[in-house]
Amino acid sequence: MKLERIELREIQMPLVSFFETSFGRTTQRRILLVRVFSEGVVGYGEATSPEGPFYNHESTGTAWHILRDFVIPRIFQASIQGPVDAAAILKPIRGHGMAKGAVETALWDLHARQAGKPLHQLLGGSRRSIDCGVSIGIQETVADLIKKIEKEVGAGYQRIKIKIKPGWDLDIVREVRRQFPAILLMCDANSAYTLRDIDLFRRMDEFKLLMIEQPLAWNDIIDHIQLQKAIQTPICLDESILDAEDARKAIDSGACRIINIKLGRVAGHSEAKRVHDVCAAHSIPVWCGGMLEAGIGRAHNIAMSTLQNFCLPGDVSASRRYFHRDIIDPEVEVDSQGRIEVLDGPGIGFEPNMKRIEAVTVRTEMLRP
Ligand code: OSB
Ligand code: MG
């Protein structure tokens, strides 16, 4: 792959409605886009880093710094043959998976476009449509939450995930379950609890949740073993799984029964596939997590979700739930059965809308070998 230049770009877009987790509220997204240029073809990637270092250590600002000063120079220096080389070349940079993943996924898109093939095919995916759930943030009132769930269930989404935090947990889940006795329901704590809360999680069992996502610390596997032993509801790990080795350790030790895969958290498609494969080999289902992505990140998530072991509905949902106008054509749409149809165009299958992207850009930098 002869890489002539790589463009870094920050866009800013307000969310349609605020998104609140146990670590804070997001109203405006600051998203980094990467464009890799090679012999007349362009590949697109998106850093999934959030605005501040509260989900993990990464932020929009750190991703810009790591990409500009370390990731992109290394990629230029290495004269890589294809996207699978990128992960090895970036390995000496510790952490910063979201920064690395932005370039790694862009190289996959480039590679697929150069081959004239859909990315999902090159990744080895076989699903023709993606099963979708939604993640619903912490609301001002329970009534607001119920209204949101009603709307999404009515739209056809197959699974509802609600965010919990201390003070917005047991009573909320009880009320949601009372009003929606039959839906696939789960909750995500984003690491807001400790083993002192074991009794609270025991009491959650009665609500027949599909899973509880990342109840304990963002960098923990060990304490989750003890929690999983104490409860019937499956634990799903998000924050604490950074690569296939983490997945193996978490599975072997009984720290979880489900894993959520996020492209940024695991530094791109190559590692995502390895996590997927380790889970498949242990009969552990996976699903695709989300980071409030704009269209390019969303399209990469769809491509990844075509792999066979993505057998639970993911957090990838329609563009319009997040943004008034997304940056790709067509926008991501979800049918009345709660599915996204997989497109067969080259690369990610959706076309970035450069006019729209220009309109929301706040800074760009072009880097050359
Ligand atoms: O933990 O899954 C998470 C959003 C931001 C940060 C972390 C998470 C989330 C979500 C939203 O749950 C998923 C989405 O709809 O993109
Ligand atoms: Mg999560």
Short mmCIF file of C-alpha atoms and ligand atoms in Angstrom, two decimals:
data_model
loop_
_atom_site.label_atom_id
_atom_site.label_comp_id
_atom_site.label_asym_id
_atom_site.label_seq_id
_atom_site.Cartn_x
_atom_site.Cartn_y
_atom_site.Cartn_z
CA MET A 1 0.00 0.00 0.00
CA LYS A 2 1.65 3.19 -1.13
CA LEU A 3 0.38 5.82 1.30
CA GLU A 4 0.79 9.33 -0.06
CA ARG A 5 -0.83 11.23 2.76
CA ILE A 6 -3.09 10.86 5.76
CA GLU A 7 -5.55 13.52 6.83
CA LEU A 8 -6.66 14.10 10.40
CA ARG A 9 -9.86 16.03 10.91
CA GLU A 10 -11.98 17.00 13.89
CA ILE A 11 -15.70 17.44 13.41
CA GLN A 12 -18.23 18.65 15.97
CA MET A 13 -21.90 17.72 15.97
CA PRO A 14 -24.57 18.15 18.64
CA LEU A 15 -26.42 15.00 19.71
CA VAL A 16 -30.18 14.93 19.04
CA SER A 17 -30.60 14.44 22.79
CA PHE A 18 -28.11 14.24 25.62
CA PHE A 19 -26.61 10.86 26.48
CA GLU A 20 -25.87 10.24 30.15
CA THR A 21 -23.90 7.39 31.70
CA SER A 22 -22.58 6.80 35.21
CA PHE A 23 -19.48 8.80 34.21
CA GLY A 24 -21.23 11.87 32.82
CA ARG A 25 -23.43 13.55 30.22
CA THR A 26 -22.59 14.14 26.53
CA THR A 27 -24.46 16.78 24.52
CA GLN A 28 -21.97 17.59 21.77
CA ARG A 29 -19.68 15.14 20.01
CA ARG A 30 -16.09 15.98 19.07
CA ILE A 31 -15.08 13.26 16.62
CA LEU A 32 -11.79 12.62 14.81
CA LEU A 33 -11.88 11.34 11.25
CA VAL A 34 -8.94 9.86 9.38
CA ARG A 35 -8.55 9.71 5.60
CA VAL A 36 -5.78 7.60 4.08
CA PHE A 37 -4.85 8.40 0.46
CA SER A 38 -3.31 5.85 -1.90
CA GLU A 39 -3.10 6.01 -5.70
CA GLY A 40 -6.39 7.78 -6.17
CA VAL A 41 -8.30 5.74 -3.55
CA VAL A 42 -9.33 7.04 -0.11
CA GLY A 43 -10.01 4.96 3.01
CA TYR A 44 -12.04 6.33 5.92
CA GLY A 45 -11.74 5.75 9.64
CA GLU A 46 -13.19 7.30 12.78
CA ALA A 47 -11.67 7.50 16.27
CA THR A 48 -14.26 6.35 18.79
CA SER A 49 -12.71 8.33 21.62
CA PRO A 50 -15.17 10.37 23.68
CA GLU A 51 -14.69 14.01 24.64
CA GLY A 52 -13.12 13.33 28.02
CA PRO A 53 -11.13 10.48 29.66
CA PHE A 54 -14.04 9.05 31.66
CA TYR A 55 -14.93 5.84 29.77
CA ASN A 56 -11.26 4.88 29.64
CA HIS A 57 -8.06 6.97 29.41
CA GLU A 58 -8.68 8.26 25.88
CA SER A 59 -10.23 11.52 24.70
CA THR A 60 -10.62 13.41 21.42
CA GLY A 61 -7.56 15.46 22.35
CA THR A 62 -5.33 12.51 23.26
CA ALA A 63 -6.38 10.68 20.10
CA TRP A 64 -5.34 13.67 17.98
CA HIS A 65 -1.96 13.84 19.74
CA ILE A 66 -1.25 10.10 19.57
CA LEU A 67 -2.36 9.88 15.93
CA ARG A 68 -0.42 12.92 14.76
CA ASP A 69 2.78 12.40 16.73
CA PHE A 70 3.07 8.60 16.97
CA VAL A 71 0.58 6.44 15.06
CA ILE A 72 0.70 8.12 11.64
CA PRO A 73 4.50 8.65 11.58
CA ARG A 74 4.99 4.96 12.41
CA ILE A 75 2.59 3.90 9.66
CA PHE A 76 4.48 6.02 7.11
CA GLN A 77 7.84 4.71 8.29
CA ALA A 78 6.90 1.06 8.06
CA SER A 79 5.81 0.90 4.39
CA ILE A 80 3.04 -1.57 5.22
CA GLN A 81 1.72 -4.13 2.73
CA GLY A 82 -1.86 -4.17 4.01
CA PRO A 83 -4.12 -3.49 6.97
CA VAL A 84 -3.05 -6.63 8.85
CA ASP A 85 0.47 -5.17 9.20
CA ALA A 86 -0.82 -2.07 10.95
CA ALA A 87 -1.59 -3.73 14.29
CA ALA A 88 1.92 -5.19 14.62
CA ILE A 89 3.52 -1.89 13.69
CA LEU A 90 1.46 0.00 16.26
CA LYS A 91 1.99 -2.53 19.04
CA PRO A 92 4.91 -0.68 20.69
CA ILE A 93 2.53 2.21 21.39
CA ARG A 94 0.92 1.11 24.62
CA GLY A 95 -2.79 1.62 25.02
CA HIS A 96 -4.58 4.28 22.92
CA GLY A 97 -6.59 1.69 21.00
CA MET A 98 -9.11 4.27 19.82
CA ALA A 99 -6.37 6.37 18.22
CA LYS A 100 -4.78 3.30 16.62
CA GLY A 101 -8.16 1.93 15.53
CA ALA A 102 -8.95 5.11 13.58
CA VAL A 103 -6.04 4.47 11.19
CA GLU A 104 -6.28 0.68 11.26
CA THR A 105 -9.93 0.73 10.21
CA ALA A 106 -9.22 3.40 7.56
CA LEU A 107 -6.57 1.08 6.09
CA TRP A 108 -9.12 -1.75 5.98
CA ASP A 109 -11.58 0.50 4.15
CA LEU A 110 -8.82 1.54 1.74
CA HIS A 111 -7.79 -2.06 1.16
CA ALA A 112 -11.39 -3.10 0.45
CA ARG A 113 -11.98 -0.16 -1.89
CA GLN A 114 -8.77 -0.95 -3.77
CA ALA A 115 -9.97 -4.53 -4.16
CA GLY A 116 -13.43 -3.30 -5.20
CA LYS A 117 -14.97 -5.51 -2.52
CA PRO A 118 -17.18 -4.91 0.52
CA LEU A 119 -15.22 -4.72 3.76
CA HIS A 120 -17.51 -7.23 5.48
CA GLN A 121 -16.49 -9.82 2.90
CA LEU A 122 -12.76 -9.24 3.47
CA LEU A 123 -13.31 -9.52 7.23
CA GLY A 124 -14.97 -12.90 6.71
CA GLY A 125 -18.48 -11.83 7.65
CA SER A 126 -21.52 -13.71 6.43
CA ARG A 127 -24.54 -12.02 8.02
CA ARG A 128 -26.77 -10.17 5.54
CA SER A 129 -28.38 -8.05 8.24
CA ILE A 130 -27.45 -6.88 11.71
CA ASP A 131 -29.69 -7.29 14.76
CA CYS A 132 -30.05 -4.00 16.60
CA GLY A 133 -30.67 -2.94 20.15
CA VAL A 134 -30.52 0.52 21.66
CA SER A 135 -28.65 1.97 24.58
CA ILE A 136 -30.74 4.45 26.55
CA GLY A 137 -28.96 6.86 28.86
CA ILE A 138 -29.86 7.97 32.37
CA GLN A 139 -32.87 10.32 32.20
CA GLU A 140 -34.15 13.18 34.33
CA THR A 141 -37.18 11.15 35.41
CA VAL A 142 -38.41 7.55 35.27
CA ALA A 143 -41.33 8.76 33.14
CA ASP A 144 -38.85 10.08 30.55
CA LEU A 145 -37.09 6.72 30.51
CA ILE A 146 -40.34 4.78 30.06
CA LYS A 147 -41.33 7.08 27.20
CA LYS A 148 -38.00 6.49 25.45
CA ILE A 149 -38.24 2.73 25.85
CA GLU A 150 -41.80 2.75 24.48
CA LYS A 151 -40.62 4.64 21.42
CA GLU A 152 -37.69 2.30 20.70
CA VAL A 153 -39.67 -0.88 21.30
CA GLY A 154 -42.33 0.55 18.98
CA ALA A 155 -39.68 1.23 16.32
CA GLY A 156 -38.77 -2.46 16.37
CA TYR A 157 -35.47 -2.50 18.26
CA GLN A 158 -34.82 -6.02 19.53
CA ARG A 159 -33.18 -5.28 22.86
CA ILE A 160 -33.21 -2.39 25.31
CA LYS A 161 -30.18 -1.47 27.37
CA ILE A 162 -30.49 1.08 30.13
CA LYS A 163 -27.65 2.82 31.87
CA ILE A 164 -27.46 2.51 35.64
CA LYS A 165 -25.52 4.24 38.39
CA PRO A 166 -25.81 4.28 42.20
CA GLY A 167 -29.19 5.83 42.97
CA TRP A 168 -30.53 4.99 39.47
CA ASP A 169 -30.50 1.21 39.53
CA LEU A 170 -32.68 -1.34 41.33
CA ASP A 171 -35.88 0.73 41.52
CA ILE A 172 -35.49 1.85 37.92
CA VAL A 173 -34.92 -1.65 36.58
CA ARG A 174 -37.87 -2.92 38.64
CA GLU A 175 -40.19 -0.28 37.19
CA VAL A 176 -39.02 -0.86 33.62
CA ARG A 177 -39.49 -4.62 34.02
CA ARG A 178 -42.97 -4.08 35.50
CA GLN A 179 -44.00 -2.02 32.48
CA PHE A 180 -42.23 -4.19 29.88
CA PRO A 181 -42.41 -7.76 31.23
CA ALA A 182 -41.37 -9.48 28.00
CA ILE A 183 -38.67 -7.37 26.34
CA LEU A 184 -35.00 -8.33 26.10
CA LEU A 185 -33.62 -6.00 28.76
CA MET A 186 -30.12 -5.37 30.08
CA CYS A 187 -28.25 -2.71 31.99
CA ASP A 188 -24.80 -1.13 31.76
CA ALA A 189 -23.07 0.33 34.83
CA ASN A 190 -19.90 1.61 33.15
CA SER A 191 -17.88 0.56 36.19
CA ALA A 192 -19.88 2.46 38.80
CA TYR A 193 -19.87 -0.30 41.46
CA THR A 194 -17.57 -2.40 43.64
CA LEU A 195 -17.81 -5.78 45.36
CA ARG A 196 -19.47 -3.99 48.27
CA ASP A 197 -22.55 -3.85 46.00
CA ILE A 198 -22.75 -7.62 45.52
CA ASP A 199 -26.13 -7.73 47.25
CA LEU A 200 -27.61 -5.17 44.88
CA PHE A 201 -26.62 -7.37 41.94
CA ARG A 202 -28.07 -10.46 43.62
CA ARG A 203 -31.38 -8.60 43.82
CA MET A 204 -31.16 -7.80 40.09
CA ASP A 205 -31.46 -11.52 39.26
CA GLU A 206 -35.23 -11.46 39.71
CA PHE A 207 -35.63 -9.07 36.73
CA LYS A 208 -34.33 -11.66 34.25
CA LEU A 209 -31.91 -9.32 32.57
CA LEU A 210 -30.18 -10.60 29.46
CA MET A 211 -26.91 -9.44 31.03
CA ILE A 212 -25.31 -6.80 33.24
CA GLU A 213 -22.56 -4.90 31.45
CA GLN A 214 -19.33 -3.82 33.17
CA PRO A 215 -20.59 -3.54 36.76
CA LEU A 216 -17.12 -3.23 38.36
CA ALA A 217 -13.93 -1.30 37.67
CA TRP A 218 -12.97 -0.37 34.11
CA ASN A 219 -9.64 -2.20 34.42
CA ASP A 220 -10.80 -5.18 36.47
CA ILE A 221 -11.21 -8.83 35.62
CA ILE A 222 -10.55 -10.44 39.02
CA ASP A 223 -13.40 -8.95 41.06
CA HIS A 224 -15.86 -9.76 38.28
CA ILE A 225 -15.07 -13.48 38.84
CA GLN A 226 -16.42 -13.22 42.37
CA LEU A 227 -19.46 -11.22 41.30
CA GLN A 228 -20.30 -13.64 38.47
CA LYS A 229 -20.14 -16.54 40.95
CA ALA A 230 -22.62 -14.75 43.23
CA ILE A 231 -25.30 -13.99 40.63
CA GLN A 232 -27.29 -15.82 37.95
CA THR A 233 -27.48 -12.98 35.44
CA PRO A 234 -24.63 -13.17 32.92
CA ILE A 235 -21.97 -10.49 33.23
CA CYS A 236 -20.84 -8.87 29.98
CA LEU A 237 -17.46 -7.16 29.96
CA ASP A 238 -16.90 -3.99 27.94
CA GLU A 239 -14.21 -1.63 29.32
CA SER A 240 -11.91 -4.35 30.66
CA ILE A 241 -11.42 -6.30 27.42
CA LEU A 242 -8.68 -4.66 25.34
CA ASP A 243 -7.53 -7.64 23.30
CA ALA A 244 -7.96 -11.36 22.68
CA GLU A 245 -5.69 -12.20 25.62
CA ASP A 246 -7.95 -10.26 27.99
CA ALA A 247 -10.92 -12.14 26.52
CA ARG A 248 -9.24 -15.50 27.09
CA LYS A 249 -8.41 -14.61 30.70
CA ALA A 250 -11.89 -13.32 31.45
CA ILE A 251 -13.53 -16.39 29.93
CA ASP A 252 -11.19 -18.96 31.49
CA SER A 253 -11.55 -17.42 34.92
CA GLY A 254 -15.34 -17.09 34.75
CA ALA A 255 -15.36 -13.29 35.00
CA CYS A 256 -18.06 -13.00 32.32
CA ARG A 257 -20.33 -15.04 30.04
CA ILE A 258 -20.68 -12.47 27.25
CA ILE A 259 -18.29 -9.94 25.70
CA ASN A 260 -19.04 -6.72 23.91
CA ILE A 261 -16.59 -5.78 21.16
CA LYS A 262 -15.82 -2.17 20.30
CA LEU A 263 -13.46 -1.49 17.42
CA GLY A 264 -11.74 1.43 19.11
CA ARG A 265 -11.30 -0.26 22.48
CA VAL A 266 -9.47 -3.19 20.83
CA ALA A 267 -7.55 -1.01 18.32
CA GLY A 268 -9.26 -2.05 15.10
CA HIS A 269 -10.65 -4.85 12.96
CA SER A 270 -7.73 -7.29 13.26
CA GLU A 271 -7.90 -7.50 17.06
CA ALA A 272 -11.71 -7.36 17.02
CA LYS A 273 -11.67 -10.49 14.88
CA ARG A 274 -9.26 -12.19 17.28
CA VAL A 275 -11.51 -11.36 20.26
CA HIS A 276 -14.47 -12.64 18.25
CA ASP A 277 -12.65 -15.89 17.44
CA VAL A 278 -11.52 -16.56 21.03
CA CYS A 279 -15.10 -16.05 22.19
CA ALA A 280 -16.49 -18.30 19.45
CA ALA A 281 -14.03 -21.05 20.39
CA HIS A 282 -15.35 -20.91 23.97
CA SER A 283 -19.04 -20.59 22.97
CA ILE A 284 -19.16 -17.08 24.42
CA PRO A 285 -21.52 -14.84 22.42
CA VAL A 286 -20.38 -11.37 21.41
CA TRP A 287 -22.19 -8.22 20.30
CA CYS A 288 -21.07 -4.91 18.87
CA GLY A 289 -20.87 -2.03 21.32
CA GLY A 290 -21.17 1.64 20.39
CA MET A 291 -19.46 4.89 21.29
CA LEU A 292 -22.00 7.37 19.84
CA GLU A 293 -20.23 7.07 16.50
CA ALA A 294 -20.86 9.21 13.46
CA GLY A 295 -21.51 7.43 10.16
CA ILE A 296 -18.00 6.23 9.37
CA GLY A 297 -17.56 4.52 12.73
CA ARG A 298 -21.12 3.21 12.49
CA ALA A 299 -20.41 1.71 9.04
CA HIS A 300 -17.27 -0.03 10.34
CA ASN A 301 -19.34 -1.43 13.21
CA ILE A 302 -21.85 -2.86 10.74
CA ALA A 303 -19.09 -4.52 8.70
CA MET A 304 -17.62 -6.10 11.83
CA SER A 305 -21.04 -7.26 13.06
CA THR A 306 -21.43 -9.52 10.00
CA LEU A 307 -19.07 -12.05 11.66
CA GLN A 308 -20.92 -15.17 12.72
CA ASN A 309 -20.48 -15.00 16.50
CA PHE A 310 -22.12 -11.55 16.72
CA CYS A 311 -25.22 -13.41 17.78
CA LEU A 312 -26.79 -10.92 20.22
CA PRO A 313 -28.35 -7.58 19.19
CA GLY A 314 -25.73 -4.82 19.37
CA ASP A 315 -25.72 -1.12 20.24
CA VAL A 316 -25.47 -0.06 16.60
CA SER A 317 -28.65 1.81 15.73
CA ALA A 318 -30.04 4.35 13.26
CA SER A 319 -28.10 7.57 12.53
CA ARG A 320 -31.17 9.65 13.31
CA ARG A 321 -31.15 8.57 16.95
CA TYR A 322 -27.89 10.48 17.38
CA PHE A 323 -27.55 13.21 14.75
CA HIS A 324 -29.87 15.52 12.84
CA ARG A 325 -27.81 14.77 9.75
CA ASP A 326 -25.14 12.07 9.64
CA ILE A 327 -21.94 12.33 7.55
CA ILE A 328 -22.58 9.33 5.26
CA ASP A 329 -24.95 8.51 2.40
CA PRO A 330 -27.21 6.74 2.87
CA GLU A 331 -27.60 7.29 6.60
CA VAL A 332 -27.87 4.13 8.71
CA GLU A 333 -31.48 3.03 8.91
CA VAL A 334 -33.14 0.30 10.93
CA ASP A 335 -36.18 -1.61 9.63
CA SER A 336 -39.35 -2.35 11.60
CA GLN A 337 -37.87 -5.73 12.67
CA GLY A 338 -34.92 -3.96 14.29
CA ARG A 339 -32.39 -4.88 11.62
CA ILE A 340 -29.83 -3.01 9.53
CA GLU A 341 -29.39 -4.35 6.04
CA VAL A 342 -25.74 -4.94 5.08
CA LEU A 343 -24.71 -2.97 1.96
CA ASP A 344 -22.43 -4.46 -0.69
CA GLY A 345 -20.67 -1.39 -2.03
CA PRO A 346 -16.86 -1.31 -1.91
CA GLY A 347 -15.23 -0.69 1.48
CA ILE A 348 -17.58 0.26 4.30
CA GLY A 349 -20.42 0.38 1.75
CA PHE A 350 -21.58 3.87 2.76
CA GLU A 351 -20.20 7.01 1.11
CA PRO A 352 -18.82 9.73 3.35
CA ASN A 353 -20.50 13.01 2.41
CA MET A 354 -17.55 15.42 2.14
CA LYS A 355 -19.75 18.45 1.80
CA ARG A 356 -21.46 17.62 5.05
CA ILE A 357 -18.14 16.73 6.69
CA GLU A 358 -16.60 20.08 5.63
CA ALA A 359 -19.55 21.89 7.13
CA VAL A 360 -18.92 20.42 10.60
CA THR A 361 -15.10 20.43 10.52
CA VAL A 362 -13.28 22.52 13.13
CA ARG A 363 -9.64 21.57 12.35
CA THR A 364 -7.67 19.51 9.83
CA GLU A 365 -4.06 18.56 9.41
CA MET A 366 -2.48 16.78 6.42
CA LEU A 367 0.43 14.49 7.22
CA ARG A 368 2.94 13.15 4.69
CA PRO A 369 5.73 10.59 4.84
O1 OSB B 1 -20.49 1.67 27.66
O2 OSB B 1 -21.50 1.05 25.94
C1 OSB B 1 -21.02 1.95 26.60
C2 OSB B 1 -21.76 5.31 24.94
C3 OSB B 1 -20.62 6.02 25.29
C4 OSB B 1 -19.67 5.41 26.06
C5 OSB B 1 -19.83 4.11 26.50
C6 OSB B 1 -20.95 3.38 26.15
C7 OSB B 1 -21.95 4.02 25.39
C8 OSB B 1 -23.20 3.40 25.03
C9 OSB B 1 -23.88 3.95 23.81
O3 OSB B 1 -23.77 2.58 25.69
C10 OSB B 1 -23.82 3.04 22.66
C11 OSB B 1 -24.28 3.76 21.41
O4 OSB B 1 -25.48 3.89 21.24
O5 OSB B 1 -23.43 4.18 20.61
MG MG B 2 -20.69 -0.39 27.98
#
